[in-house]
Tab-separated table of C-alpha atoms and ligand atoms in Angstrom:
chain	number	residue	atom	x	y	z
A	19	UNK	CA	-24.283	-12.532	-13.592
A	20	UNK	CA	-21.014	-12.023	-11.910
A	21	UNK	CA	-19.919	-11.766	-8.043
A	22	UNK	CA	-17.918	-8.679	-8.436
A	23	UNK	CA	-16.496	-6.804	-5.033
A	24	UNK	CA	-15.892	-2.655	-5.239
A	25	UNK	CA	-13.612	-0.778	-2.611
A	26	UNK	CA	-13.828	2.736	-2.543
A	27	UNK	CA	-11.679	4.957	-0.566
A	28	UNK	CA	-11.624	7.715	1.959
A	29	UNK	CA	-11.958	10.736	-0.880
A	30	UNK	CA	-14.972	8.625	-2.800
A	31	UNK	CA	-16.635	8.381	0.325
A	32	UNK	CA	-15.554	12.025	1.582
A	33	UNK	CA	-18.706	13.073	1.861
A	34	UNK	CA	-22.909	12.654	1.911
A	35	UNK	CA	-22.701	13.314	-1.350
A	36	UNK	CA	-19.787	11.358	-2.949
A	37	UNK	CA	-21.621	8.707	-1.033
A	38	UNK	CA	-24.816	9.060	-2.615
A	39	UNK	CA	-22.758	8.965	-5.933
A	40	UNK	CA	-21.147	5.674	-4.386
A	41	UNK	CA	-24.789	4.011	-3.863
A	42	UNK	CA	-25.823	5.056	-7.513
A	43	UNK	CA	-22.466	3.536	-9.082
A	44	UNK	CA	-23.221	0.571	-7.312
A	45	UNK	CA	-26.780	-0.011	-7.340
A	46	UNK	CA	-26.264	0.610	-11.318
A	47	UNK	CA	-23.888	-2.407	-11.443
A	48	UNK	CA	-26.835	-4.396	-9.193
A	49	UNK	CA	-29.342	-3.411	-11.573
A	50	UNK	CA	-27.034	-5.177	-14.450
A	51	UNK	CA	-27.803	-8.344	-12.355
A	52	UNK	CA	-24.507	-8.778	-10.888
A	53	UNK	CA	-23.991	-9.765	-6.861
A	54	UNK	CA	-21.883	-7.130	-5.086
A	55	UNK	CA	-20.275	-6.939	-1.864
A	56	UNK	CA	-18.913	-3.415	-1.399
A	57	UNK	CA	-16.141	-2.278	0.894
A	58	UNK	CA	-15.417	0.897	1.603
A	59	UNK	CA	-12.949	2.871	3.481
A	60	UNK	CA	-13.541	5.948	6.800
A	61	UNK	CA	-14.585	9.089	5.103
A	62	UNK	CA	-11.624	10.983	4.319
A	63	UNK	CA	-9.351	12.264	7.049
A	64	UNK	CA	-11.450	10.439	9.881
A	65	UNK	CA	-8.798	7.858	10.948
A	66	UNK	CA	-6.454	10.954	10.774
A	67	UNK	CA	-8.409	12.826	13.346
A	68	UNK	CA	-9.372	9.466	15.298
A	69	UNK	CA	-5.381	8.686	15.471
A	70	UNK	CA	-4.953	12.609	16.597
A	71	UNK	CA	-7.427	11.980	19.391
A	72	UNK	CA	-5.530	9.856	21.086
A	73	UNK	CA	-1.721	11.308	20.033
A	74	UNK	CA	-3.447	14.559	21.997
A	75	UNK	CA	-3.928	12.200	25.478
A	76	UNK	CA	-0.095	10.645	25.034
A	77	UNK	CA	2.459	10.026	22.499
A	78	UNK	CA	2.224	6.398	22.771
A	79	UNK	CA	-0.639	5.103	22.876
A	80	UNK	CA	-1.919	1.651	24.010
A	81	UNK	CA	-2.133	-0.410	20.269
A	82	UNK	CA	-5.234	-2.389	21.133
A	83	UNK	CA	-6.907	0.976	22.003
A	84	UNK	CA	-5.622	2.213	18.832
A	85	UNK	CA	-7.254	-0.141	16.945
A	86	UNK	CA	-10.579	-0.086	18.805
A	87	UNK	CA	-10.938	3.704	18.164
A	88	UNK	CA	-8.946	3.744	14.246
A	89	UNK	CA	-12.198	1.118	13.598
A	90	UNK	CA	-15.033	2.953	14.215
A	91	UNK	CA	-14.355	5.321	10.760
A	92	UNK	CA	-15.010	2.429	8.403
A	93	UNK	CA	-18.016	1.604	10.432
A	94	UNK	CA	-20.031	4.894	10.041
A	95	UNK	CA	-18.996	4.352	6.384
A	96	UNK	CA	-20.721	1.018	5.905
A	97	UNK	CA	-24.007	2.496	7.772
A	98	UNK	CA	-23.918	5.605	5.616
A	99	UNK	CA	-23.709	3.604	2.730
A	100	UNK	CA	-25.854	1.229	3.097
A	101	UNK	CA	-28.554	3.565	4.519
A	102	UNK	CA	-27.965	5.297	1.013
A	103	UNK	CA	-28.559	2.541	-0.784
A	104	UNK	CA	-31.864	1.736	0.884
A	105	UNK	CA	-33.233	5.195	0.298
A	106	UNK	CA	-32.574	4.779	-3.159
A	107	UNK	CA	-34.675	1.545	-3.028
A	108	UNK	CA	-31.577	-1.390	-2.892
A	109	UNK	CA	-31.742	-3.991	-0.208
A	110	UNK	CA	-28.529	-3.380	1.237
A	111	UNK	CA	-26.911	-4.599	4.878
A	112	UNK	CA	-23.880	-3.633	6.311
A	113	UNK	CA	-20.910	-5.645	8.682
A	114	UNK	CA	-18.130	-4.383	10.614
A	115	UNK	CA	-15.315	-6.948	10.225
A	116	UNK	CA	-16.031	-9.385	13.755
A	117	UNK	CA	-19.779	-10.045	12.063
A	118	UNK	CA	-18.540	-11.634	8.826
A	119	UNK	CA	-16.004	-13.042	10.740
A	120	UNK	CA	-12.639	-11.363	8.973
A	121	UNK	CA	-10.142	-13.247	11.341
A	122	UNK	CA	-7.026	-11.952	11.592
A	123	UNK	CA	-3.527	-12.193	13.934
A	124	UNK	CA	-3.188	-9.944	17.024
A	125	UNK	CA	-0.341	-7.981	15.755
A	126	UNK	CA	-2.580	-4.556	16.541
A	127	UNK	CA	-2.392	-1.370	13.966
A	128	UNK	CA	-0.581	-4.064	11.701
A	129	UNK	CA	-2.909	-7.190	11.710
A	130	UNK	CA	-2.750	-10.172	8.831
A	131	UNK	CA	-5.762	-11.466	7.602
A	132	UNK	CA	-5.654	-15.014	8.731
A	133	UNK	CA	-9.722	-16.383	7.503
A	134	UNK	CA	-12.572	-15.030	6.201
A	135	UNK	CA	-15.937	-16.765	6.517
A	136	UNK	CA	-18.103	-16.528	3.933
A	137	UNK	CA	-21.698	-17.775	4.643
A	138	UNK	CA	-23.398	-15.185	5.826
A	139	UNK	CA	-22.618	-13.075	2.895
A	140	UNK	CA	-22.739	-15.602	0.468
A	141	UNK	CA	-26.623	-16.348	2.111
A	142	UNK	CA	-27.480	-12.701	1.535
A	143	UNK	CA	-25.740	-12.002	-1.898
A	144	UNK	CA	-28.415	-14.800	-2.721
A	145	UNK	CA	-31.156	-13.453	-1.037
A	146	UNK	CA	-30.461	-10.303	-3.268
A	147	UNK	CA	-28.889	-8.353	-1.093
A	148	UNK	CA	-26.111	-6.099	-1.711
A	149	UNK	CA	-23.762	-6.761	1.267
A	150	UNK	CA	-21.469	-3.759	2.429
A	151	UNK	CA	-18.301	-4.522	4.858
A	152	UNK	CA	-16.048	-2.310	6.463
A	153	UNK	CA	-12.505	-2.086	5.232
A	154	UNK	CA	-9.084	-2.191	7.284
A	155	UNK	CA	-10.496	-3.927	10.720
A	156	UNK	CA	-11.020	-7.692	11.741
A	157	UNK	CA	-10.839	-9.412	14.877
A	158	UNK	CA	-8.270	-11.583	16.227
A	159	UNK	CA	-9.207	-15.274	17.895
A	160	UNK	CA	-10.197	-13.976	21.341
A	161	UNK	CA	-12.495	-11.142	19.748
A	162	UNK	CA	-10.632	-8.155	19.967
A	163	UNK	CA	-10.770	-5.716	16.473
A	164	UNK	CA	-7.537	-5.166	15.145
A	165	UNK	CA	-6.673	-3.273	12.076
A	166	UNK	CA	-4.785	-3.856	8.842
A	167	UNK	CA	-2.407	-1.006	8.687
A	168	UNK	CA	-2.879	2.538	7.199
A	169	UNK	CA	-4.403	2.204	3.425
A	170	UNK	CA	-5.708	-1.398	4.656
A	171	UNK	CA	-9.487	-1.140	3.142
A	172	UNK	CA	-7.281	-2.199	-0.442
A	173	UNK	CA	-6.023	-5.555	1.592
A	174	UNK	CA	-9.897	-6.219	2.917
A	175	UNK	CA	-11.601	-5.856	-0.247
A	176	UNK	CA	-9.074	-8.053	-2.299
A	177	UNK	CA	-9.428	-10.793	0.522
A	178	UNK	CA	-13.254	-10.698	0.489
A	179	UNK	CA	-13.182	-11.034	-2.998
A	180	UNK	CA	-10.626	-14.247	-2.925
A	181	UNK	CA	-12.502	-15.370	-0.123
A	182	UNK	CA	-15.981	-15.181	-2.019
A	183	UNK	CA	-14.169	-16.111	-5.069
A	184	UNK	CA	-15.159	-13.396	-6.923
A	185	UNK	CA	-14.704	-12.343	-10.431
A	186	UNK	CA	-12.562	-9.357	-10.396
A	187	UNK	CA	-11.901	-6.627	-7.673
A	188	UNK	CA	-12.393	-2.999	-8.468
A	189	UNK	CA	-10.896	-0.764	-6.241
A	190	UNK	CA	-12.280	2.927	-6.875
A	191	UNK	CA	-10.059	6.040	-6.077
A	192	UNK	CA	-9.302	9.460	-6.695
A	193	UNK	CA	-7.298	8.802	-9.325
A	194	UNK	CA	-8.227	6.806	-12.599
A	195	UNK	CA	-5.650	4.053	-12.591
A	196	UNK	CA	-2.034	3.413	-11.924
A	197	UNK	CA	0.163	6.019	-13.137
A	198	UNK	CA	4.170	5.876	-14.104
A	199	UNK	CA	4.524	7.462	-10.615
A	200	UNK	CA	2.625	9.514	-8.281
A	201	UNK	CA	0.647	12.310	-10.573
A	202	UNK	CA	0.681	14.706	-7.494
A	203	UNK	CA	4.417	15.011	-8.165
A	204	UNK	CA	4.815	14.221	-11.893
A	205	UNK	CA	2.054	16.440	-13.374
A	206	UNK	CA	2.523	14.713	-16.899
A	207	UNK	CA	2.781	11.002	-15.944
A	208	UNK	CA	0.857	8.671	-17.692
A	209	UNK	CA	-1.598	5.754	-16.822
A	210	UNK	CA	-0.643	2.596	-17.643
A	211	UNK	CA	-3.500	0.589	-19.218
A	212	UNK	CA	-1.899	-2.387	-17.750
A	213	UNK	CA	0.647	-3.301	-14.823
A	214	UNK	CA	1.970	-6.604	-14.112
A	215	UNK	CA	1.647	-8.187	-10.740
A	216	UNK	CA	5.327	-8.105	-9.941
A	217	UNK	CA	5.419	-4.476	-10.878
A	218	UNK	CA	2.575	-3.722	-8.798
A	219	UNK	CA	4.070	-5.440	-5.904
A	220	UNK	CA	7.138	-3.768	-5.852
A	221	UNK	CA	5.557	-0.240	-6.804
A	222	UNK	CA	3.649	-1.199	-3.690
A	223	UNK	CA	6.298	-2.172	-1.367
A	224	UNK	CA	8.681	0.895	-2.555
A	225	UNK	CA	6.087	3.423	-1.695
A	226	UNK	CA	3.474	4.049	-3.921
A	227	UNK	CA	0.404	4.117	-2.206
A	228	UNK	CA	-2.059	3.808	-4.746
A	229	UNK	CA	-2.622	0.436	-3.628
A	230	UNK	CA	-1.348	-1.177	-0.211
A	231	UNK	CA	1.474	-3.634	-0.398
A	232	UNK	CA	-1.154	-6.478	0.995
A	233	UNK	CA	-3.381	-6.494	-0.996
A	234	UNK	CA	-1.490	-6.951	-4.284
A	235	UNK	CA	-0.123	-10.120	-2.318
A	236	UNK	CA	-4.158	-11.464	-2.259
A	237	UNK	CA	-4.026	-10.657	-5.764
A	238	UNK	CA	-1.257	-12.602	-6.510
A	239	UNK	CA	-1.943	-15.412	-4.425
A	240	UNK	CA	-5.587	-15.655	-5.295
A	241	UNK	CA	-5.021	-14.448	-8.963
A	242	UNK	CA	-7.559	-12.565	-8.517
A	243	UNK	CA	-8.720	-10.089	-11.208
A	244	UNK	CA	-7.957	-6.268	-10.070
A	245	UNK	CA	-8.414	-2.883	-11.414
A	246	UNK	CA	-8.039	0.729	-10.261
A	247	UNK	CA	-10.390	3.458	-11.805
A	248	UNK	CA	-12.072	6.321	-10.427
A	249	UNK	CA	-15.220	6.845	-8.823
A	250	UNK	CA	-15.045	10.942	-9.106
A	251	UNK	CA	-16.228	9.721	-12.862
A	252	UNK	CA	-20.025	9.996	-14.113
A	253	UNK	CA	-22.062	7.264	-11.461
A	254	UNK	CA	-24.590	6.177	-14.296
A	255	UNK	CA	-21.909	6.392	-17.091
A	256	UNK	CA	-21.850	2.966	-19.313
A	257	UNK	CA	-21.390	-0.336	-17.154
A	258	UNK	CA	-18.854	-1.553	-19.997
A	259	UNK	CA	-17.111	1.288	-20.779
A	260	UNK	CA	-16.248	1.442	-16.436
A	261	UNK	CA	-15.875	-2.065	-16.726
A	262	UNK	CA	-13.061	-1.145	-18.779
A	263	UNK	CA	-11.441	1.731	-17.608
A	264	UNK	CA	-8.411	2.006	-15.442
A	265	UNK	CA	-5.471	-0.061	-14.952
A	266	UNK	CA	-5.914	-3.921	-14.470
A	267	UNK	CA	-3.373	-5.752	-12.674
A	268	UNK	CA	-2.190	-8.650	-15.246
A	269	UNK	CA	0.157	-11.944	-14.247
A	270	UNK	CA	2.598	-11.084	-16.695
A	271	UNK	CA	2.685	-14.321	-19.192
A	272	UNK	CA	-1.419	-13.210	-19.723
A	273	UNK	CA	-1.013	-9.907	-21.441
A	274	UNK	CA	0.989	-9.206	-23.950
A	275	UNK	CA	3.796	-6.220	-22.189
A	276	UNK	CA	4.406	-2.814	-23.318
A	277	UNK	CA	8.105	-3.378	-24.064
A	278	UNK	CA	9.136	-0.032	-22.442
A	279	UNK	CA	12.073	-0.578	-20.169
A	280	UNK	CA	10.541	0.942	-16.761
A	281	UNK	CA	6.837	1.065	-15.904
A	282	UNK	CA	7.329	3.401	-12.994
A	283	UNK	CA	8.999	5.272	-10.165
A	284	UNK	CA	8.149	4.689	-6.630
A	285	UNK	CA	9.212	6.671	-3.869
A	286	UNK	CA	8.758	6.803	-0.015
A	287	UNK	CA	9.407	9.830	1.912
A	288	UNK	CA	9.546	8.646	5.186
A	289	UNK	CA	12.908	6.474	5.500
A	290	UNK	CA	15.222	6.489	8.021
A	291	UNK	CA	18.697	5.305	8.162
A	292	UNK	CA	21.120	3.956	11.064
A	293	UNK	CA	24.896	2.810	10.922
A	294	UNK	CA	26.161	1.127	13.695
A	295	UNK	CA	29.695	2.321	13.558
A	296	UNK	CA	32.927	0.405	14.064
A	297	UNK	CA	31.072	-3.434	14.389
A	298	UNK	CA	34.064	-5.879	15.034
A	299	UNK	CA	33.741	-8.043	11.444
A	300	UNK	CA	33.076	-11.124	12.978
A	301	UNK	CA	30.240	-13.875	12.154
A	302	UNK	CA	26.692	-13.469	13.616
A	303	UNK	CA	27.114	-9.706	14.157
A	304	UNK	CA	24.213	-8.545	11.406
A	305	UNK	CA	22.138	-10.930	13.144
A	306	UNK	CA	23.106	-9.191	16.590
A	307	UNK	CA	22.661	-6.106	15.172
A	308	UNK	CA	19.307	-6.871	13.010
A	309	UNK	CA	17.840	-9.433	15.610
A	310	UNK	CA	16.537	-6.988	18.200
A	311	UNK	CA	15.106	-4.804	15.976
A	312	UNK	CA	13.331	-7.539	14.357
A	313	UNK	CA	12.245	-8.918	18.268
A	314	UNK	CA	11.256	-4.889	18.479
A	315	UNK	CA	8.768	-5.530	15.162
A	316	UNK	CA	10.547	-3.270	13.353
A	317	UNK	CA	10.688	-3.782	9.560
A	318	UNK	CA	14.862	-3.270	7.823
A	319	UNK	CA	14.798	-2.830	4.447
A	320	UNK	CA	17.924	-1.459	2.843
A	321	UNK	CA	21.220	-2.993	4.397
A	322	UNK	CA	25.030	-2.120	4.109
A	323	UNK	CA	27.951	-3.721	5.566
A	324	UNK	CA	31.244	-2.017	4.731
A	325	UNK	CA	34.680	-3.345	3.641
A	326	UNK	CA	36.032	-3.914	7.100
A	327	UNK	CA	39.138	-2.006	8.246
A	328	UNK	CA	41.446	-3.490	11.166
A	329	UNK	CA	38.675	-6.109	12.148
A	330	UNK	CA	36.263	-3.118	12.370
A	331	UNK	CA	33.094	-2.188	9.741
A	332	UNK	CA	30.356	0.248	9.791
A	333	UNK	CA	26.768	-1.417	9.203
A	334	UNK	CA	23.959	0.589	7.665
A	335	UNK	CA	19.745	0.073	7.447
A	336	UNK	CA	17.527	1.243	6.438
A	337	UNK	CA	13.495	1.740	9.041
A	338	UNK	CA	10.227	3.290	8.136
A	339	UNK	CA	11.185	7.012	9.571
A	340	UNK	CA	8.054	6.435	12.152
A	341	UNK	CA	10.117	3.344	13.666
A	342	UNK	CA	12.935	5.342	13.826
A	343	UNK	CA	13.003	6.410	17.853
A	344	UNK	CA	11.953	3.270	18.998
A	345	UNK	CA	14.924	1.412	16.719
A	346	UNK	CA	17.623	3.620	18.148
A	347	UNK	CA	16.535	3.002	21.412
A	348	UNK	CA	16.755	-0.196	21.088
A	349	UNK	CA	20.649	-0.304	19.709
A	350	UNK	CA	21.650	2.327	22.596
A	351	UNK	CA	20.031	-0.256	24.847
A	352	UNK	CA	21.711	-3.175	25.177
A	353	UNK	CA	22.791	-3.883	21.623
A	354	UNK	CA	25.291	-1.645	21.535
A	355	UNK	CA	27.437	-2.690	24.657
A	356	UNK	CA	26.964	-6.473	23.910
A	357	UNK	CA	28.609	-6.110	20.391
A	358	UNK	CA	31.087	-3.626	21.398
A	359	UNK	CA	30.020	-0.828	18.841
A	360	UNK	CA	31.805	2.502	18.658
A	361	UNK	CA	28.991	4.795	18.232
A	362	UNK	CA	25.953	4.707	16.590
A	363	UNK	CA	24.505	7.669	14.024
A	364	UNK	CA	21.325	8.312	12.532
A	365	UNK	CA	19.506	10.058	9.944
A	366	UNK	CA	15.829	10.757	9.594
A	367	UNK	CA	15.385	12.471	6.594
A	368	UNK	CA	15.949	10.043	4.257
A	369	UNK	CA	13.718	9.225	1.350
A	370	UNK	CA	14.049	6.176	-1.191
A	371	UNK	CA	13.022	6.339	-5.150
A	372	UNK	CA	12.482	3.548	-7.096
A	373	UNK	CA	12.849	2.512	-10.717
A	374	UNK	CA	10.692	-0.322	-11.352
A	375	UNK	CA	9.658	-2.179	-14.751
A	376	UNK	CA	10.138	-6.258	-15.895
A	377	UNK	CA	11.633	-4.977	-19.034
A	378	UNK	CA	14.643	-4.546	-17.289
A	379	UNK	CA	15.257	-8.199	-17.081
A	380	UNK	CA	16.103	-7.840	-20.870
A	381	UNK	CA	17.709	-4.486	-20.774
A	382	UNK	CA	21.050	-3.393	-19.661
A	383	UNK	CA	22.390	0.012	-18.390
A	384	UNK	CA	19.228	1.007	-16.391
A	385	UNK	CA	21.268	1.562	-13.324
A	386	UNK	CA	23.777	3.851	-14.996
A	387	UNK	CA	21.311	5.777	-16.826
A	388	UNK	CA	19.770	6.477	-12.964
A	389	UNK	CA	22.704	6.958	-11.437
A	390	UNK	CA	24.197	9.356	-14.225
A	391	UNK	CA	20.710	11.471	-14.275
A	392	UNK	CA	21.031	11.748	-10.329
A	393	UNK	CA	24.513	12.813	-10.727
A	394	UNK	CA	23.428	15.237	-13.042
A	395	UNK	CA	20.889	16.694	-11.050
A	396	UNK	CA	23.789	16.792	-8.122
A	397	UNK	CA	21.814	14.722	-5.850
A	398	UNK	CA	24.190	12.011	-4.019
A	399	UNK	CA	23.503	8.604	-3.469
A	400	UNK	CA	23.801	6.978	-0.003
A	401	UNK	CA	22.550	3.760	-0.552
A	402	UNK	CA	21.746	0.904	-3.273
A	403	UNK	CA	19.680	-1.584	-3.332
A	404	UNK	CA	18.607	-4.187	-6.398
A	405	UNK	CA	16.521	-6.561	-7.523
A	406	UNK	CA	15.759	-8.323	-10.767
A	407	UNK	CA	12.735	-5.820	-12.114
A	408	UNK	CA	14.256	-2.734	-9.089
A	409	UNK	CA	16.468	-0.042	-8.804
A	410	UNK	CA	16.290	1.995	-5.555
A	411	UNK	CA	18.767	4.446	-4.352
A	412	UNK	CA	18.489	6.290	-0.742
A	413	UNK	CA	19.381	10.051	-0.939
A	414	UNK	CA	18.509	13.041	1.060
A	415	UNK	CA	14.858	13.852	1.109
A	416	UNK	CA	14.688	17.559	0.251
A	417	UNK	CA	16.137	16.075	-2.956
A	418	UNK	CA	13.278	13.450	-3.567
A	419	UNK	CA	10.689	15.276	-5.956
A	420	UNK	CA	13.387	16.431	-8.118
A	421	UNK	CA	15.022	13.101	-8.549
A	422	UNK	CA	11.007	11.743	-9.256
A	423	UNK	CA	10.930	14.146	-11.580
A	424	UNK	CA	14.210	14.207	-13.850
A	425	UNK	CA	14.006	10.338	-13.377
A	426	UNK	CA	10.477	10.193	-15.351
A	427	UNK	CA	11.694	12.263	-17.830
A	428	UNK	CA	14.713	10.414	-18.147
A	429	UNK	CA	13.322	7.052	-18.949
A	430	UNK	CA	10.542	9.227	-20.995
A	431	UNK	CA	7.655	7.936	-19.133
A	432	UNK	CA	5.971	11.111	-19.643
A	433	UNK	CA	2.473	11.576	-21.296
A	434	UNK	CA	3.268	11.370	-25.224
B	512	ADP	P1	-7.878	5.779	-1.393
B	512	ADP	O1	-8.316	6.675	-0.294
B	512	ADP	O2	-8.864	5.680	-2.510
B	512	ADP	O3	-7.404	4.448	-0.919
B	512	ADP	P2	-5.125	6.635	-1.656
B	512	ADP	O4	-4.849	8.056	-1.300
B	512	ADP	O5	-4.779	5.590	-0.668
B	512	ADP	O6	-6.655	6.533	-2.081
B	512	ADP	O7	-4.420	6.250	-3.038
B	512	ADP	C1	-4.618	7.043	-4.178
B	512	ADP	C2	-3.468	8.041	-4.299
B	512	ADP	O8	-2.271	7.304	-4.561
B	512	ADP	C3	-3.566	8.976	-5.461
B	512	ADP	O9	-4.333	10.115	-5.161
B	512	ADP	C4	-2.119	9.309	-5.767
B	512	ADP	O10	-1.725	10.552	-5.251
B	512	ADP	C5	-1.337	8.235	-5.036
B	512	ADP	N1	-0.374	7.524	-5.892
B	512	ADP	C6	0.915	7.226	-5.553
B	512	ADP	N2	1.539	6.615	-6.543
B	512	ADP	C7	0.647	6.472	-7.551
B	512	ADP	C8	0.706	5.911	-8.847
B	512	ADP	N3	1.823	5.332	-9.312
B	512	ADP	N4	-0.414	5.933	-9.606
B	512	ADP	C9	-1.546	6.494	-9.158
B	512	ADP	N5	-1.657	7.061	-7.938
B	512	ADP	C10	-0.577	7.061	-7.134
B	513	LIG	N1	-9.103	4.280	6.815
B	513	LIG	C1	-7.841	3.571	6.779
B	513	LIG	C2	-6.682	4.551	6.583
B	513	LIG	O1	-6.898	5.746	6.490
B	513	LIG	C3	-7.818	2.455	5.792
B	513	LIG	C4	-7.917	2.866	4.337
B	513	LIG	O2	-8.290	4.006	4.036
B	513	LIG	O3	-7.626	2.033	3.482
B	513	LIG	O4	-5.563	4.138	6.536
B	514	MG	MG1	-5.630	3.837	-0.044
């Protein structure tokens, strides 16, 4: 008997149906005698339509609110759920986040998981119970639910499961595992059997969404045991064989690597770029530049400072495109006077692809096999950035699917 958590998403519990299929797969893996806690994700598209609600009333909306409405998705889920389990005969109850307690910062729409208390559900995983909790929402330390950022049910379940100490996580999706990149845009890419955690990570953090950034950081931390498959599968098909399928996430000196030289591509459309234009070169001014937009809670990723001409340089970063208003508003406030800027220019679309694989560490000319197959394709480079097991270049967006695309065939990730 193992405690094993499951997270299924928004398209596995898209409907009545593909919930009922949700209570089978899991009720099967009760019946094997194991203890699960289950947490799923809003039926796909709610916290779309919950988010347009308010977008409709004004264009900024109040975060707390935000949260308070984006939270009530995951909770019809749990109810459904668990009132699908019961009618097939499982004891099953069912907690929005502030009942476990899943106690988390106040940073609304963006929360950290801070604590997660684990009696109750440890009392009625032994009363043989299977426990459902909502993904994506806690509550901070004066009791107000916040939420985890979009994709945040991943971040929930792997926390529950390091919390409960679990045996492995198994988040179900529409897809059946981690692919080379995204197989809505690379038809033929393949799924790796296998990813390492630094991969994931940095798949994670460069865009790929099969799995939010967060939650492979619980992985890591925890080392805690996680796999991706599919719940569009068979719901009674073999335990093992599931058990099985997929991609697991492996701490590298564990499994023995496929020795290709990149794993994957990431990409992420929505980027946004800003150069503060002639910058006096003087100490402190990235941090007068960067500072604000930090204060602002604004995430930089990419950075450029250029070879300075006659005391002056131009400084480039990178936002997430949806931070992009609020960051120039904040440099054409005050930032701009204080540090004597000449002007400052913008571009919104922007999108960033990665190359990403830990056999790079032992491989040389990755970046000029990139760069020559972008220069091939005629697609121009704006921006680089590095890192030991990353290559990421920023280019113009309507060029991004195309540079996905001749990049996986260029490494020959492609299905064999
Ligand atoms: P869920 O609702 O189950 O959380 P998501 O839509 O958040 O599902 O994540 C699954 C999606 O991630 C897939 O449908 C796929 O389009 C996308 N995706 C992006 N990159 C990858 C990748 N490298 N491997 C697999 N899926 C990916
Ligand atoms: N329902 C949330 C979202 O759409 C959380 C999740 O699906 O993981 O972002
Ligand atoms: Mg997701």
């Amino acid at each position: 008997m193992a405690l094993i958590v499951h997270k299924y998403g928004g398209t596995s519990m898209g409907s009545t149906e593909r919930i009922k299929n949700v209570a089978k797969r899991v009720a099967k893996w009760h019946d094997a005698g194991h203890q699960i806690v289950v947490v799923p994700s809003a039926m796909s598209g709610e916290t779309n339509r919950i988010l347009g609600l308010a977008k409709e009333i004004t264009a900024q909306p109040d975060p707390r609110e935000l949260d308070m409405i984006a939270s009530t998705g995951e909770q019809v889920s749990v109810g459904l759920l668990s009132i699908a389990l019961q009618a097939i005969g499982k004891p099953a109850v069912s907690y929005a986040g502030w009942q476990v307690a899943i106690k988390t910062d106040s940073a609304y729409t963006k929360a950290r998981i801070a604590s997660i208390d684990d009696a109750k559900v440890k009392a009625d995983l032994d009363a043989g119970k299977i426990v459902i909790i909502t993904g994506f929402q806690g509550v901070d330390e004066v009791g107000n639910i916040t939420t985890l950022g979009r994709g945040g049910s991943d971040t929930s379940a792997v926390a529950v499961a390091a919390a409960l100490k679990a045996q492995e996580c198994l988040i179900y999706t529409d897809v059946d595992g981690v692919y080379t990149t995204d197989p809505r845009v690379v038809s033929d890419a393949r799924r790796l059997n296998t990813v390492t955690f630094e991969e994931m990570l940095e798949m994670a953090s460069l865009g790929s969404k099969v799995l939010q950034i967060r939650s492979v950081e619980f992985a890591g931390n925890y080392r805690m045991p996680t796999r991706v498959l599919s719940s569009l599968t068979d719901p009674l098909m073999p335990l093992e064989e599931e058990a099985n399928s997929g991609t697991l996430i492996s701490f590298e000196e564990d499994t023995h690597m496929e020795q290709a030289t990149i794993t994957g591509i990431a990409f992420n459309r929505d980027e946004a770029k800003i150069t503060v234009l002639g910058v006096p070169d003087k100490p402190g001014i990235a941090y007068q530049i960067l500072g604000p937009v930090a204060d602002a809670n604004i995430e930089v990723d990419m950075i450029i400072q250029n070879q300075s001409v006659e005391g002056k340089t131009d400084f480039t970063f990178t936002v997430p495109r949806g931070e992009y208003t609020k960051a120039m508003e904040v440099l054409n406030g005050s930032v701009k006077a204080h540090i004597g800027a000449g002007s400052i220019a913008g571009d919104s679309k922007v999108s960033k692809v990665s190359v990403v694989g830990v056999g790079m560490r032992s491989h040389v000319g990755v970046a000029s096999q990139m760069f020559r197959t972008l220069s091939e394709e005629g697609i121009n480079i704006q921006m680089i950035s590095t890192s030991e097991i990353k290559i990421s270049v920023l280019i113009d967006e309507k060029y991004m699917e195309l540079a996905v695309r001749a990049l996986h065939k260029a490494f020959g990730l492609e299905n064999a």
